[in-house]
Amino acid sequence: MTAVRVPGIPVIEDGRLVSTSPATGAEAGRLPVASAEDVARAVERAREAGEWWVALGSGARRERLLRWRALLAQRIEEIAELVHAEGGKPVADAVVEVVSAVEHVDWAARNARRVLGPRQVRSRLVLAEFSAHLEYQPYGVVGVIGPWNYPVFTPIGSAAYALAAGNAVVLKPSEYTPAVGQWLVDTFAEVVPEQPVFTAVHGLGDVGAALCRSGVDKVAFTGSSATARKVMAACAESLTPVLLEAGGKDAMIVDADADLDAAAEACVWGAMTNAGQTCIGIERVYAVEPVFDAFVGKVVERAGRLTVGPDDADIGPITMPSQLDVIRRHIDDALSRGGRAVLGGADAVQAPYVRPTVLVDVPEDSAAVREETFGPTLTINRVRDADEAVDRANALSYGLGGSVFGRRRAVAIARRLRSGMASVNSALTFAGMSTLPFGGVGDSGFGRIHGEDGLREFSRAKAITRRRARSLLPSTTFERTPADVARLVKAIKVMYGR
């Protein structure tokens, strides 16, 4: 039986998941749907493969990952075209996404041994007769549940670091972009053909739930806050640890001494890239009174030049058709409650596209300010000063990223944002910085990918001590004497009693 197809909405036909372009409806991928038993078997195969992978040693893993990096770089046009065909993302945006992913594979491969390898740790005086060292051991099998909005960059942000740490990975790509996920797995198999170290399982949400309950040793999830709670609940049944990168409602603050041209350029990019379908996208702006009008004018001028369409346009279609209703509701709610559209507005939603929309004077308790919109829309509100801007930016339960434009106080303001990340005089740049951790607080989740923290996130810390001499202050033994205890008390008073 053949299901009725709506462009962009995945369907299951004859046991296969079919993904289509949200712009044209053309089929982009057809992958077998996994049952719960299939998922469990994939994890067991990955466990065996993981034992082989970790036994290769860090040097061999590094070499394989660097070969994968080279393959990704060589085929950048191929995967960018597939991202465009399946999710509608403009090819240029897809290229930027892949470039960032390649950088992360390179960094993870080159730095895993330095970050995770055994190291001596200094002993303290009371236990001076023992040496100590610390090492990081892989979990085993990591389940990665990826999103559709960045189907290359985001899964690789978990998978590459987990692989570099010595784990096997089972990826459940979004049902909206399964072909991209399978492409990543297939290219990895070209450089690691011996064992299924990196594999994929496909399907709808029930497949993701099955992965959570499959016996994996850790789950890394990227998606909405609502789904993150479901993932965490499923993993709690078996005390499987989780890393959650959930939604965001990132704010930009524009101070009085900001470079307004640079701020407007970064704002439009941060809000409108990937049609606004970015968890760290700029969705709210707070501009101080003296520069508000000039800043709004510059944003409108730049955003008004953006083109919308299926191919070489700046802004492509909304990938998930149901999101169109959310975007429309946010715009309508803002306008009905006194907000003004200085660009776009009520007729901006023309499925499958949304034209750039800039809203001002929007009430802080409106949906457009408080809920994740995930479209090329932006609210810009006037504030007295940077203090008020910080208070408004921090008022929501989300806490992923943020941006500050200014000179004298910008870094200090950025530190006050309740967020896992912040950019000063730029937007979104922390995501591409492979040396920095990526993650949020509050409803935006917890745990970190990228950087040294990202490598450690996919490893268990293992502490080991070894006796190297006789105890001068024996304490952890029933053979201690009253004199030993007296000497111990005296030593502690001398060392710490002042």
PDB file of C-alpha atoms in Angstrom, residues 249 283-284 286 330 333-334 362-373 379 381 392 396 398:
ATOM      1  CA  LYS A 249      15.500  31.168  22.125  1.00  0.00           C
ATOM      2  CA  GLU A 283      15.294  35.004  17.689  1.00  0.00           C
ATOM      3  CA  ARG A 284      15.210  38.009  20.045  1.00  0.00           C
ATOM      4  CA  TYR A 286      17.294  43.920  22.723  1.00  0.00           C
ATOM      5  CA  HIS A 330       3.775  33.513  16.475  1.00  0.00           C
ATOM      6  CA  ASP A 333      -0.051  36.638  18.069  1.00  0.00           C
ATOM      7  CA  ALA A 334       2.631  39.330  18.053  1.00  0.00           C
ATOM      8  CA  VAL A 362       6.335  42.848  20.743  1.00  0.00           C
ATOM      9  CA  PRO A 363       5.114  42.140  24.317  1.00  0.00           C
ATOM     10  CA  GLU A 364       7.559  40.078  26.331  1.00  0.00           C
ATOM     11  CA  ASP A 365       4.895  37.535  27.260  1.00  0.00           C
ATOM     12  CA  SER A 366       3.933  36.838  23.638  1.00  0.00           C
ATOM     13  CA  ALA A 367       4.596  33.523  21.921  1.00  0.00           C
ATOM     14  CA  ALA A 368       6.998  35.193  19.476  1.00  0.00           C
ATOM     15  CA  VAL A 369       9.245  36.164  22.399  1.00  0.00           C
ATOM     16  CA  ARG A 370       8.830  33.214  24.741  1.00  0.00           C
ATOM     17  CA  GLU A 371       8.558  30.163  22.451  1.00  0.00           C
ATOM     18  CA  GLU A 372      11.034  28.763  19.949  1.00  0.00           C
ATOM     19  CA  THR A 373       9.846  29.910  16.511  1.00  0.00           C
ATOM     20  CA  THR A 379      11.693  40.354  17.363  1.00  0.00           C
ATOM     21  CA  ASN A 381      12.595  45.361  21.344  1.00  0.00           C
ATOM     22  CA  ARG A 392      14.966  40.254  29.533  1.00  0.00           C
ATOM     23  CA  LEU A 396      13.200  32.569  29.727  1.00  0.00           C
ATOM     24  CA  TYR A 398      16.024  28.422  27.690  1.00  0.00           C
TER      25      TYR A 398
END
